[in-house]
CSV table of C-alpha atoms and ligand atoms in Angstrom, one decimal:
chain,number,residue,atom,x,y,z
A,1,MET,CA,109.7,153.8,-160.2
A,2,GLU,CA,113.2,154.2,-158.8
A,3,LYS,CA,113.7,156.7,-156.0
A,4,ILE,CA,115.7,159.6,-156.8
A,5,LYS,CA,118.7,160.3,-154.4
A,6,ARG,CA,118.6,162.9,-151.8
A,7,THR,CA,119.9,166.1,-151.9
A,8,GLU,CA,120.9,168.0,-148.8
A,9,ILE,CA,119.2,171.3,-148.4
A,10,VAL,CA,122.3,173.2,-147.8
A,11,ASP,CA,123.4,172.1,-151.6
A,12,LEU,CA,120.1,173.4,-152.9
A,13,PHE,CA,121.2,176.9,-152.3
A,14,LYS,CA,124.6,176.8,-153.6
A,15,PRO,CA,125.1,178.4,-156.9
A,16,CYS,CA,125.9,175.0,-158.3
A,17,ALA,CA,122.2,174.1,-157.5
A,18,LYS,CA,121.1,176.1,-160.7
A,19,GLU,CA,121.7,172.9,-162.7
A,20,LEU,CA,119.0,171.0,-160.7
A,21,ILE,CA,116.2,173.8,-161.5
A,22,GLY,CA,113.6,171.9,-163.7
A,23,LYS,CA,114.8,168.6,-162.7
A,24,ASP,CA,113.0,166.5,-159.7
A,25,VAL,CA,114.7,166.3,-156.4
A,26,CYS,CA,114.7,164.7,-153.1
A,27,VAL,CA,114.8,166.0,-149.8
A,28,LYS,CA,114.6,164.4,-146.3
A,29,ALA,CA,113.6,166.7,-143.6
A,30,TRP,CA,111.6,168.1,-140.6
A,31,VAL,CA,108.8,170.2,-141.0
A,32,ARG,CA,109.3,173.6,-139.5
A,33,THR,CA,105.9,175.1,-140.2
A,34,LYS,CA,103.2,174.5,-142.4
A,35,ARG,CA,100.6,177.1,-143.8
A,36,GLY,CA,98.3,177.6,-147.0
A,37,ASN,CA,94.8,177.6,-147.9
A,38,LYS,CA,92.3,175.1,-149.1
A,39,ASN,CA,94.0,174.8,-152.4
A,40,VAL,CA,97.8,174.6,-151.6
A,41,ALA,CA,99.8,173.9,-148.6
A,42,PHE,CA,103.5,175.5,-148.0
A,43,LEU,CA,105.8,173.2,-145.8
A,44,ALA,CA,109.1,174.7,-144.5
A,45,LEU,CA,111.5,171.8,-144.2
A,46,ASN,CA,114.9,171.8,-142.6
A,47,ASP,CA,117.3,169.1,-142.5
A,48,GLY,CA,119.9,170.6,-140.1
A,49,SER,CA,122.3,171.2,-142.9
A,50,THR,CA,121.9,174.9,-142.9
A,51,ILE,CA,119.9,177.6,-141.4
A,52,LYS,CA,117.7,178.1,-144.2
A,53,ASN,CA,114.8,176.2,-144.8
A,54,ILE,CA,113.3,174.8,-148.3
A,55,GLN,CA,109.7,175.5,-149.3
A,56,ILE,CA,107.6,173.0,-150.6
A,57,VAL,CA,104.3,173.7,-152.6
A,58,VAL,CA,101.6,171.1,-152.1
A,59,GLU,CA,98.8,171.0,-154.5
A,60,ILE,CA,96.2,169.8,-151.9
A,61,GLY,CA,94.0,168.1,-154.7
A,62,SER,CA,96.9,165.9,-155.7
A,63,PHE,CA,97.7,164.1,-152.6
A,64,ASP,CA,95.8,162.1,-150.0
A,65,GLU,CA,93.8,164.0,-147.4
A,66,ASP,CA,94.9,161.8,-144.5
A,67,VAL,CA,98.6,162.2,-145.4
A,68,LEU,CA,98.3,165.8,-145.5
A,69,ARG,CA,96.7,165.9,-142.1
A,70,ARG,CA,99.7,163.6,-140.3
A,71,ILE,CA,102.1,166.2,-142.0
A,72,THR,CA,102.6,168.8,-138.9
A,73,THR,CA,105.4,170.6,-137.4
A,74,GLY,CA,108.0,168.4,-136.2
A,75,ALA,CA,107.2,165.5,-138.6
A,76,CYS,CA,109.8,164.1,-140.5
A,77,VAL,CA,109.2,163.6,-144.2
A,78,ARG,CA,110.6,162.5,-147.5
A,79,VAL,CA,109.4,164.8,-150.6
A,80,GLU,CA,110.2,164.3,-154.0
A,81,GLY,CA,109.6,166.9,-156.7
A,82,LEU,CA,110.3,169.4,-159.1
A,83,LEU,CA,113.1,172.1,-158.1
A,84,VAL,CA,111.9,175.5,-159.5
A,85,GLU,CA,113.2,179.1,-159.0
A,86,SER,CA,111.0,180.7,-156.5
A,87,MET,CA,109.0,184.0,-156.7
A,88,GLY,CA,108.6,184.0,-152.6
A,89,LYS,CA,110.8,186.7,-151.4
A,90,GLY,CA,114.3,185.6,-150.0
A,91,GLN,CA,114.0,181.9,-151.2
A,92,SER,CA,115.8,181.2,-154.5
A,93,VAL,CA,114.7,178.0,-155.0
A,94,GLU,CA,111.3,175.8,-153.9
A,95,ILE,CA,110.0,172.5,-154.7
A,96,GLN,CA,106.6,171.4,-156.2
A,97,ALA,CA,105.8,168.3,-154.4
A,98,ARG,CA,105.2,164.8,-156.4
A,99,THR,CA,105.3,162.5,-153.7
A,100,ILE,CA,105.4,162.5,-150.1
A,101,GLU,CA,106.5,159.9,-147.4
A,102,ILE,CA,106.1,160.2,-143.7
A,103,TYR,CA,108.9,158.9,-142.1
A,104,GLY,CA,107.8,160.1,-138.7
A,105,GLU,CA,104.8,162.0,-137.2
A,106,ALA,CA,105.2,164.4,-134.2
A,107,ASP,CA,102.1,164.5,-132.3
A,108,THR,CA,100.7,168.1,-132.1
A,109,GLU,CA,99.4,168.2,-128.8
A,110,THR,CA,102.6,167.0,-127.2
A,111,TYR,CA,105.5,168.2,-129.4
A,112,PRO,CA,107.1,170.8,-127.3
A,113,LEU,CA,108.5,173.0,-130.2
A,114,GLN,CA,105.2,173.6,-131.7
A,115,LYS,CA,105.0,177.5,-131.5
A,116,LYS,CA,107.8,180.0,-132.5
A,117,GLY,CA,109.3,182.2,-129.7
A,118,HIS,CA,110.2,179.9,-127.1
A,119,THR,CA,112.5,181.5,-124.3
A,120,LEU,CA,116.1,180.1,-124.2
A,121,GLU,CA,115.1,179.1,-120.5
A,122,PHE,CA,112.6,177.0,-121.8
A,123,LEU,CA,114.8,175.4,-124.3
A,124,ARG,CA,117.1,174.7,-121.9
A,125,GLU,CA,114.6,172.5,-120.0
A,126,ILE,CA,114.2,170.4,-123.2
A,127,ALA,CA,118.0,170.1,-124.2
A,128,HIS,CA,117.4,167.0,-126.0
A,129,LEU,CA,114.9,168.8,-128.5
A,130,ARG,CA,116.5,172.3,-128.9
A,131,PRO,CA,119.0,171.6,-131.7
A,132,ARG,CA,115.6,171.4,-133.9
A,133,THR,CA,115.5,175.2,-133.4
A,134,ASN,CA,117.0,177.7,-135.6
A,135,THR,CA,118.9,179.1,-132.9
A,136,PHE,CA,120.7,176.0,-131.5
A,137,SER,CA,121.1,174.5,-134.9
A,138,ALA,CA,123.0,177.7,-135.9
A,139,VAL,CA,125.2,177.5,-132.3
A,140,PHE,CA,125.9,173.9,-132.9
A,141,ARG,CA,127.0,174.4,-136.6
A,142,ILE,CA,129.2,177.3,-135.5
A,143,ARG,CA,130.6,175.0,-132.4
A,144,HIS,CA,131.6,172.4,-134.9
A,145,ALA,CA,133.2,175.0,-137.3
A,146,MET,CA,135.3,176.0,-134.4
A,147,ALA,CA,136.4,173.0,-133.3
A,148,TYR,CA,137.7,172.0,-136.8
A,149,ALA,CA,139.3,175.5,-137.1
A,150,ILE,CA,141.1,174.8,-133.7
A,151,HIS,CA,142.6,171.5,-135.2
A,152,LYS,CA,143.3,173.2,-138.6
A,153,TYR,CA,145.1,176.0,-137.0
A,154,PHE,CA,147.8,174.0,-135.0
A,155,ASN,CA,147.9,171.2,-137.7
A,156,ASP,CA,148.9,174.0,-140.3
A,157,ASN,CA,151.2,175.5,-137.7
A,158,GLY,CA,153.3,172.4,-136.7
A,159,PHE,CA,151.4,171.4,-133.2
A,160,PHE,CA,150.9,167.8,-132.4
A,161,TYR,CA,147.5,166.9,-131.1
A,162,TRP,CA,148.1,165.4,-127.7
A,163,HIS,CA,145.7,163.4,-125.5
A,164,SER,CA,146.3,164.0,-121.8
A,165,PRO,CA,144.4,161.5,-119.6
A,166,LEU,CA,140.8,162.6,-118.0
A,167,ILE,CA,141.2,160.4,-115.1
A,168,THR,CA,144.2,161.4,-113.1
A,169,ALA,CA,146.0,161.1,-109.6
A,170,SER,CA,147.3,164.3,-109.2
A,171,ASP,CA,145.3,166.7,-107.7
A,172,CYS,CA,147.9,169.7,-107.2
A,173,GLU,CA,145.8,172.1,-109.4
A,174,GLY,CA,142.1,172.0,-108.4
A,175,ALA,CA,142.0,171.5,-104.7
A,176,GLY,CA,138.8,170.8,-103.7
A,177,GLU,CA,137.2,171.4,-107.2
A,178,MET,CA,137.6,167.8,-108.6
A,179,PHE,CA,135.0,165.2,-109.1
A,180,GLN,CA,136.2,161.7,-107.5
A,181,VAL,CA,136.3,158.6,-109.7
A,182,THR,CA,136.1,155.4,-107.8
A,183,THR,CA,134.6,151.9,-108.0
A,184,LEU,CA,134.3,151.4,-104.4
A,185,ASP,CA,131.2,150.5,-102.8
A,186,MET,CA,129.9,153.7,-101.6
A,187,GLU,CA,127.4,151.9,-99.2
A,188,GLN,CA,130.4,149.9,-97.6
A,189,LEU,CA,133.5,151.6,-98.0
A,190,PRO,CA,136.6,149.8,-97.0
A,191,ARG,CA,138.7,151.3,-94.2
A,192,ASN,CA,142.3,150.8,-93.2
A,193,GLU,CA,143.8,150.7,-89.5
A,194,GLU,CA,143.4,154.5,-89.1
A,195,GLY,CA,139.9,154.3,-90.2
A,196,LYS,CA,140.2,156.1,-93.4
A,197,VAL,CA,139.0,155.0,-96.5
A,198,ASP,CA,141.1,152.3,-98.0
A,199,TYR,CA,142.0,153.4,-101.5
A,200,THR,CA,144.4,150.7,-102.1
A,201,GLN,CA,141.1,148.6,-102.9
A,202,ASP,CA,140.0,151.2,-105.3
A,203,PHE,CA,140.3,150.4,-109.0
A,204,TYR,CA,143.6,152.4,-109.9
A,205,GLY,CA,144.8,151.5,-106.2
A,206,LYS,CA,144.8,155.0,-105.2
A,207,ARG,CA,142.4,158.1,-105.1
A,208,THR,CA,141.8,159.5,-108.6
A,209,SER,CA,139.6,162.2,-109.9
A,210,LEU,CA,138.6,163.6,-113.3
A,211,THR,CA,141.1,166.1,-114.5
A,212,VAL,CA,140.5,170.0,-114.2
A,213,SER,CA,143.3,170.6,-116.9
A,214,GLY,CA,145.6,168.5,-119.3
A,215,GLN,CA,148.5,171.1,-118.6
A,216,LEU,CA,150.9,169.1,-116.8
A,217,GLU,CA,150.6,166.2,-118.9
A,218,GLY,CA,150.8,168.9,-122.0
A,219,GLU,CA,154.2,169.8,-120.6
A,220,LEU,CA,155.3,166.5,-121.1
A,221,GLY,CA,154.4,166.2,-124.3
A,222,ALA,CA,156.0,169.9,-125.2
A,223,MET,CA,159.2,168.5,-123.7
A,224,SER,CA,159.5,165.8,-126.3
A,225,LEU,CA,157.5,166.8,-129.4
A,226,GLY,CA,158.2,170.5,-129.3
A,227,LYS,CA,155.0,171.9,-129.9
A,228,ILE,CA,151.6,170.1,-128.9
A,229,TYR,CA,147.9,171.0,-128.1
A,230,THR,CA,145.1,169.3,-126.0
A,231,PHE,CA,141.7,169.6,-126.7
A,232,GLY,CA,139.4,167.6,-124.7
A,233,PRO,CA,136.8,167.8,-121.9
A,234,THR,CA,137.8,169.1,-118.4
A,235,PHE,CA,136.0,168.8,-115.1
A,236,ARG,CA,135.4,171.2,-112.2
A,237,ALA,CA,133.3,170.4,-109.4
A,238,GLU,CA,133.0,174.5,-108.6
A,239,ASN,CA,129.7,175.4,-107.1
A,240,SER,CA,129.5,178.4,-109.8
A,241,ASN,CA,125.9,179.1,-111.0
A,242,THR,CA,127.1,181.8,-113.3
A,243,PRO,CA,126.7,182.2,-117.0
A,244,ARG,CA,130.1,181.5,-117.6
A,245,HIS,CA,130.8,178.6,-115.9
A,246,LEU,CA,130.1,174.6,-116.5
A,247,SER,CA,131.1,171.8,-114.5
A,248,GLU,CA,132.2,170.1,-117.7
A,249,PHE,CA,133.8,172.1,-120.4
A,250,TRP,CA,136.0,171.5,-123.4
A,251,MET,CA,139.7,173.2,-123.1
A,252,ILE,CA,142.2,173.8,-125.6
A,253,GLU,CA,145.7,173.7,-124.2
A,254,PRO,CA,148.7,174.5,-126.3
A,255,GLU,CA,151.9,173.8,-124.8
A,256,MET,CA,155.2,174.9,-126.6
A,257,ALA,CA,159.1,174.3,-125.9
A,258,PHE,CA,161.1,177.3,-126.3
A,259,TYR,CA,158.2,179.8,-126.1
A,260,GLU,CA,158.7,182.9,-123.5
A,261,ILE,CA,155.6,184.6,-122.5
A,262,GLU,CA,156.0,187.2,-125.6
A,263,ASP,CA,155.7,184.3,-127.8
A,264,ASN,CA,153.1,182.9,-125.8
A,265,MET,CA,150.8,186.0,-126.0
A,266,ASP,CA,151.3,186.2,-129.7
A,267,LEU,CA,150.1,182.8,-130.1
A,268,ALA,CA,147.1,183.6,-128.4
A,269,GLU,CA,146.3,186.7,-130.2
A,270,ASP,CA,146.8,184.9,-133.7
A,271,PHE,CA,144.9,182.0,-132.5
A,272,ILE,CA,141.8,183.6,-131.4
A,273,LYS,CA,142.0,185.8,-134.5
A,274,TYR,CA,142.2,182.9,-136.6
A,275,LEU,CA,139.2,181.6,-135.3
A,276,ILE,CA,137.2,184.6,-135.4
A,277,ARG,CA,138.3,185.2,-139.1
A,278,TYR,CA,137.3,181.6,-139.7
A,279,ALA,CA,133.9,182.0,-138.3
A,280,LEU,CA,133.2,185.2,-140.3
A,281,GLU,CA,134.5,183.4,-143.4
A,282,ASN,CA,132.5,180.2,-142.9
A,283,CYS,CA,129.8,180.9,-140.7
A,284,GLN,CA,128.0,183.9,-142.5
A,285,ASP,CA,124.3,182.4,-142.5
A,286,ASP,CA,124.4,181.2,-139.2
A,287,LEU,CA,126.1,184.5,-137.7
A,288,GLU,CA,123.6,186.5,-139.8
A,289,PHE,CA,120.7,184.6,-138.0
A,290,LEU,CA,122.1,185.0,-134.6
A,291,GLN,CA,122.8,188.8,-135.0
A,292,SER,CA,119.1,189.6,-136.4
A,293,MET,CA,117.5,187.5,-133.4
A,294,TYR,CA,120.2,188.5,-130.5
A,295,ASP,CA,122.7,190.9,-130.9
A,296,LYS,CA,122.9,193.3,-133.7
A,297,ASN,CA,126.3,194.4,-132.9
A,298,LEU,CA,127.6,190.7,-133.3
A,299,THR,CA,129.8,190.7,-136.5
A,300,ASP,CA,131.1,194.2,-135.8
A,301,ARG,CA,132.1,192.9,-132.3
A,302,LEU,CA,134.1,190.2,-134.2
A,303,ARG,CA,135.5,192.3,-136.8
A,304,PHE,CA,136.8,195.0,-134.0
A,305,VAL,CA,138.7,192.0,-132.5
A,306,LEU,CA,140.3,191.4,-135.8
A,307,ASP,CA,140.9,194.9,-136.6
A,308,ASN,CA,142.8,195.8,-133.3
A,309,SER,CA,145.9,194.8,-131.3
A,310,PHE,CA,144.9,193.5,-127.9
A,311,VAL,CA,146.1,195.8,-125.4
A,312,ARG,CA,149.1,194.3,-123.2
A,313,LEU,CA,149.9,195.6,-119.8
A,314,THR,CA,151.1,194.2,-116.4
A,315,TYR,CA,148.9,193.3,-113.3
A,316,THR,CA,150.6,196.0,-111.5
A,317,GLU,CA,149.5,198.8,-114.3
A,318,ALA,CA,146.1,197.6,-114.3
A,319,ILE,CA,145.8,198.0,-110.5
A,320,ASP,CA,147.2,201.3,-111.0
A,321,ILE,CA,144.5,202.3,-113.7
A,322,LEU,CA,141.8,200.7,-111.4
A,323,SER,CA,142.7,202.6,-108.3
A,324,ALA,CA,143.0,205.8,-110.2
A,325,SER,CA,139.6,205.5,-111.8
A,326,GLY,CA,137.6,206.8,-108.8
A,327,HIS,CA,135.2,203.9,-109.7
A,328,LYS,CA,133.1,202.1,-106.9
A,329,PHE,CA,133.9,198.5,-107.1
A,330,GLU,CA,132.1,196.2,-105.1
A,331,PHE,CA,135.4,194.3,-104.2
A,332,PRO,CA,138.1,197.1,-103.2
A,333,VAL,CA,141.1,197.2,-105.3
A,334,HIS,CA,144.7,196.9,-104.0
A,335,TRP,CA,148.0,195.2,-105.0
A,336,GLY,CA,147.7,191.8,-104.3
A,337,VAL,CA,144.2,191.2,-104.7
A,338,ASP,CA,142.8,188.7,-107.4
A,339,LEU,CA,140.8,190.5,-109.9
A,340,GLN,CA,137.3,190.0,-110.0
A,341,SER,CA,135.1,190.2,-113.0
A,342,GLU,CA,133.9,193.7,-112.3
A,343,HIS,CA,137.5,194.5,-112.6
A,344,GLU,CA,138.3,192.9,-115.7
A,345,ARG,CA,135.2,194.0,-117.3
A,346,PHE,CA,136.1,197.8,-116.2
A,347,LEU,CA,139.4,197.5,-118.1
A,348,VAL,CA,138.2,196.1,-121.3
A,349,GLU,CA,134.8,197.7,-121.5
A,350,HIS,CA,135.1,200.8,-120.0
A,351,HIS,CA,139.0,202.1,-120.0
A,352,PHE,CA,140.7,200.1,-123.1
A,353,LYS,CA,137.4,199.4,-125.0
A,354,SER,CA,139.4,196.3,-126.5
A,355,PRO,CA,140.8,192.8,-125.6
A,356,VAL,CA,143.3,192.9,-123.1
A,357,ILE,CA,146.3,190.8,-121.9
A,358,LEU,CA,147.1,191.1,-118.4
A,359,THR,CA,150.7,189.5,-117.2
A,360,ASP,CA,153.1,189.6,-114.2
A,361,TYR,CA,150.6,188.8,-111.4
A,362,PRO,CA,151.4,188.2,-107.8
A,363,LYS,CA,152.6,184.7,-107.3
A,364,GLU,CA,150.3,184.3,-104.5
A,365,ILE,CA,147.1,184.2,-106.5
A,366,LYS,CA,148.5,182.3,-109.6
A,367,ALA,CA,149.8,178.3,-109.7
A,368,PHE,CA,152.8,177.0,-108.4
A,369,TYR,CA,154.4,176.0,-112.1
A,370,MET,CA,154.4,179.8,-113.3
A,371,LYS,CA,157.9,181.2,-113.8
A,372,GLN,CA,159.0,183.7,-111.1
A,373,ASN,CA,160.2,186.9,-111.8
A,374,ASP,CA,163.2,188.5,-110.4
A,375,ASP,CA,161.4,190.8,-108.4
A,376,GLY,CA,160.5,187.8,-106.3
A,377,LYS,CA,156.9,189.1,-106.1
A,378,THR,CA,155.5,188.3,-109.4
A,379,VAL,CA,155.2,185.4,-111.9
A,380,ARG,CA,154.9,185.4,-115.8
A,381,GLY,CA,151.1,184.5,-115.8
A,382,MET,CA,148.9,185.9,-118.5
A,383,ASP,CA,145.1,186.4,-118.9
A,384,VAL,CA,143.2,187.4,-122.2
A,385,LEU,CA,140.2,189.2,-121.2
A,386,PHE,CA,137.4,189.9,-123.7
A,387,PRO,CA,134.4,192.2,-123.5
A,388,LEU,CA,131.1,190.6,-122.1
A,389,ILE,CA,133.1,187.4,-121.2
A,390,GLY,CA,136.0,188.6,-118.9
A,391,GLU,CA,138.8,185.7,-118.8
A,392,ILE,CA,139.0,183.7,-122.0
A,393,ILE,CA,142.4,182.2,-121.9
A,394,GLY,CA,144.6,181.5,-118.8
A,395,GLY,CA,148.3,181.1,-119.2
A,396,SER,CA,151.9,181.4,-118.4
A,397,GLN,CA,155.7,180.9,-119.2
A,398,ARG,CA,156.4,177.8,-116.8
A,399,GLU,CA,159.1,177.7,-114.3
A,400,GLU,CA,162.1,175.6,-115.9
A,401,ASN,CA,164.4,176.1,-112.8
A,402,MET,CA,164.0,172.6,-110.7
A,403,GLU,CA,165.0,174.2,-107.3
A,404,LYS,CA,162.6,177.4,-107.8
A,405,LEU,CA,159.8,175.3,-108.9
A,406,VAL,CA,160.2,172.7,-105.8
A,407,SER,CA,160.7,175.6,-103.5
A,408,ARG,CA,157.6,177.0,-104.6
A,409,MET,CA,155.7,173.9,-104.3
A,410,LYS,CA,156.9,173.3,-100.8
A,411,GLU,CA,155.5,176.6,-100.1
A,412,VAL,CA,152.1,176.1,-101.3
A,413,GLY,CA,152.0,172.6,-99.7
A,414,ILE,CA,152.5,170.3,-102.3
A,415,ASN,CA,154.7,167.1,-101.9
A,416,PRO,CA,157.3,167.3,-104.9
A,417,LYS,CA,157.4,163.2,-104.3
A,418,ASP,CA,153.8,163.2,-105.6
A,419,MET,CA,155.0,164.9,-108.6
A,420,ASP,CA,158.0,163.1,-109.5
A,421,TRP,CA,156.9,162.4,-113.0
A,422,TYR,CA,156.2,166.2,-113.5
A,423,LEU,CA,159.3,167.0,-112.1
A,424,ASP,CA,161.5,165.0,-114.5
A,425,THR,CA,160.8,167.4,-117.3
A,426,ARG,CA,163.2,169.9,-115.1
A,427,ARG,CA,165.5,167.1,-113.9
A,428,PHE,CA,166.3,165.9,-117.5
A,429,GLY,CA,166.8,168.7,-120.3
A,430,SER,CA,164.7,171.3,-119.0
A,431,ALA,CA,164.0,174.1,-121.3
A,432,PRO,CA,162.1,177.5,-121.3
A,433,HIS,CA,158.4,176.7,-122.3
A,434,SER,CA,155.0,178.2,-121.9
A,435,GLY,CA,151.3,177.5,-122.9
A,436,PHE,CA,147.7,178.4,-122.2
A,437,GLY,CA,144.1,177.2,-121.7
A,438,LEU,CA,141.0,178.7,-124.0
A,439,GLY,CA,137.7,177.6,-122.6
A,440,PHE,CA,136.0,176.6,-125.7
A,441,GLU,CA,132.5,177.7,-124.7
A,442,ARG,CA,133.7,180.8,-123.6
A,443,LEU,CA,135.1,181.4,-127.3
A,444,LEU,CA,131.6,180.1,-128.4
A,445,LEU,CA,129.7,182.9,-126.3
A,446,PHE,CA,131.8,185.5,-127.9
A,447,VAL,CA,131.6,184.1,-131.6
A,448,THR,CA,127.8,183.2,-131.3
A,449,GLY,CA,126.8,186.4,-129.3
A,450,MET,CA,124.8,183.9,-126.7
A,451,SER,CA,124.6,185.4,-123.3
A,452,ASN,CA,124.5,181.8,-121.2
A,453,ILE,CA,127.2,179.1,-121.3
A,454,ARG,CA,124.9,176.8,-120.9
A,455,ASP,CA,123.3,177.5,-124.3
A,456,VAL,CA,126.8,176.8,-126.3
A,457,ILE,CA,127.1,173.2,-125.6
A,458,PRO,CA,124.2,170.4,-126.5
A,459,PHE,CA,124.0,168.9,-123.0
A,460,PRO,CA,125.2,171.3,-120.3
A,461,ARG,CA,126.4,170.0,-116.9
A,462,TYR,CA,126.2,172.4,-114.0
A,463,PRO,CA,125.1,172.2,-110.2
A,464,LYS,CA,122.1,169.9,-109.9
A,465,ASN,CA,122.0,169.1,-113.6
A,466,ALA,CA,122.9,166.1,-115.3
A,467,ASN,CA,120.1,165.4,-117.6
A,468,TYR,CA,120.7,163.3,-120.7
B,1,ATP,P1,137.5,181.6,-113.9
B,1,ATP,O1,138.5,182.8,-113.0
B,1,ATP,O2,136.9,182.5,-114.9
B,1,ATP,O3,137.0,180.9,-113.0
B,1,ATP,P2,139.9,180.0,-114.3
B,1,ATP,O4,141.1,181.0,-113.5
B,1,ATP,O5,139.5,179.1,-113.1
B,1,ATP,O6,138.5,181.1,-114.8
B,1,ATP,P3,142.0,178.6,-115.7
B,1,ATP,O7,142.0,177.6,-114.6
B,1,ATP,O8,142.6,179.5,-116.2
B,1,ATP,O9,140.4,179.3,-115.3
B,1,ATP,O10,141.3,177.8,-116.9
B,1,ATP,C1,141.7,178.5,-118.6
B,1,ATP,C2,140.4,178.5,-119.1
B,1,ATP,O11,139.2,177.7,-119.2
B,1,ATP,C3,139.8,180.0,-118.6
B,1,ATP,O12,140.4,181.1,-119.1
B,1,ATP,C4,138.5,179.8,-119.1
B,1,ATP,O13,138.2,180.2,-120.5
B,1,ATP,C5,138.1,178.2,-119.2
B,1,ATP,N1,137.3,178.0,-118.0
B,1,ATP,C6,137.6,178.1,-116.7
B,1,ATP,N2,136.7,177.5,-116.0
B,1,ATP,C7,135.5,177.1,-116.7
B,1,ATP,C8,134.4,176.9,-116.3
B,1,ATP,N3,133.9,176.2,-115.1
B,1,ATP,N4,133.5,176.7,-117.5
B,1,ATP,C9,133.8,176.9,-118.7
B,1,ATP,N5,135.1,177.5,-119.0
B,1,ATP,C10,136.0,177.6,-118.1
B,2,MN,MN1,142.6,181.5,-115.1
């Protein structure tokens, strides 16, 4: 007998699947649960295409006992049978099995996802298997949808996808936070006359590292193609064991010629709102699941962001609010301090109860490339702060004036010679321009309602962990 073509489970729950009712269908999937009595067994199958399981009804008498015994939680099977409307609550259709073929068994003694209700901490220990759970499959489908929406947003708005290098020789941004890349033999490092490591013998002939940001190269793109964005992995060797830091994370960095900081803020707000709207419209089932399991305010919080304008204020105004609040902070507040997450959360969660964009920070706490204001004290940086997450975006208008940029570089101890390629943007046809970086996993924390950044990337990288 000829085999029937496979239908993905997601398609069985679409309205157009009505046509298939009363016909034979085939599904290929993993067994989530098996229950029943001595006459009939019910299998819940999931193939990853949707959060929904398809129920398979198995008349025990019509199947080989040995085959049925080998169908356990975690096993992978191919089932052919009649698609019928389901009497069961919450399931529109189910399959009455005619044939079952086992692709792969899963030993009941050793398969770790046997029981329901494992903690997220336990599942992190078996990150290679956790996508088989409802929670993680939902999170990773949303991750995919957001990645797609990011490309769609920029493409539809005239931005070009720009690939900045992952290996870089410029380390001005992440002093001390970079992972070194080398082919030198660590056991026998070549030394020069001064006794220092001789990097001329290294693969690139100089010391290189993994990038902490694609921005500087992104600026070259903006100053030629007009509007570009990068979307790729970035690496930071900061020893931050927090629920909001990874040592390998994905960042989206748009960079635009002729954008001033106000245009930059408008873009950041419109972009985030677009992504959240996209999730609400396209990831309903997965969001509903996560909401029911972890966070009953999830979709309300997403809608709230759509319905309200982000509050915009300067760093100086924020310091005034924090000082006047009378609140006891662990880190005292005065003009010039770098805001800690307790300060950011106070502003966002207690004071404004809304996403906030802070601008015009003291130049001492921001990077050398930010445009200097006329007051001589502040720069046109902007951070977007979100409830529960804190900083989700960091960006700025860039300093387009060659002299000002060079003098700032010298102040912070960067040799302008080392960055000659970058300075060419200012040397030849300089223009006002701006950009920002959105941490992809921070966005996903907000959209999924998960509380630990290690749970929104398939294989998280953090201090003392590089498994899989
Ligand atoms: P934070 O103060 O939260 O450590 P940052 O100021 O170092 O962040 P930027 O250099 O401005 O971050 O990077 C831009 C964006 O990248 C941040 O707004 C954030 O969304 C994200 N990001 C930064 N560091 C990390 C990290 N270690 N893991 C995940 N996302 C990060
Ligand atoms: Mn920042």
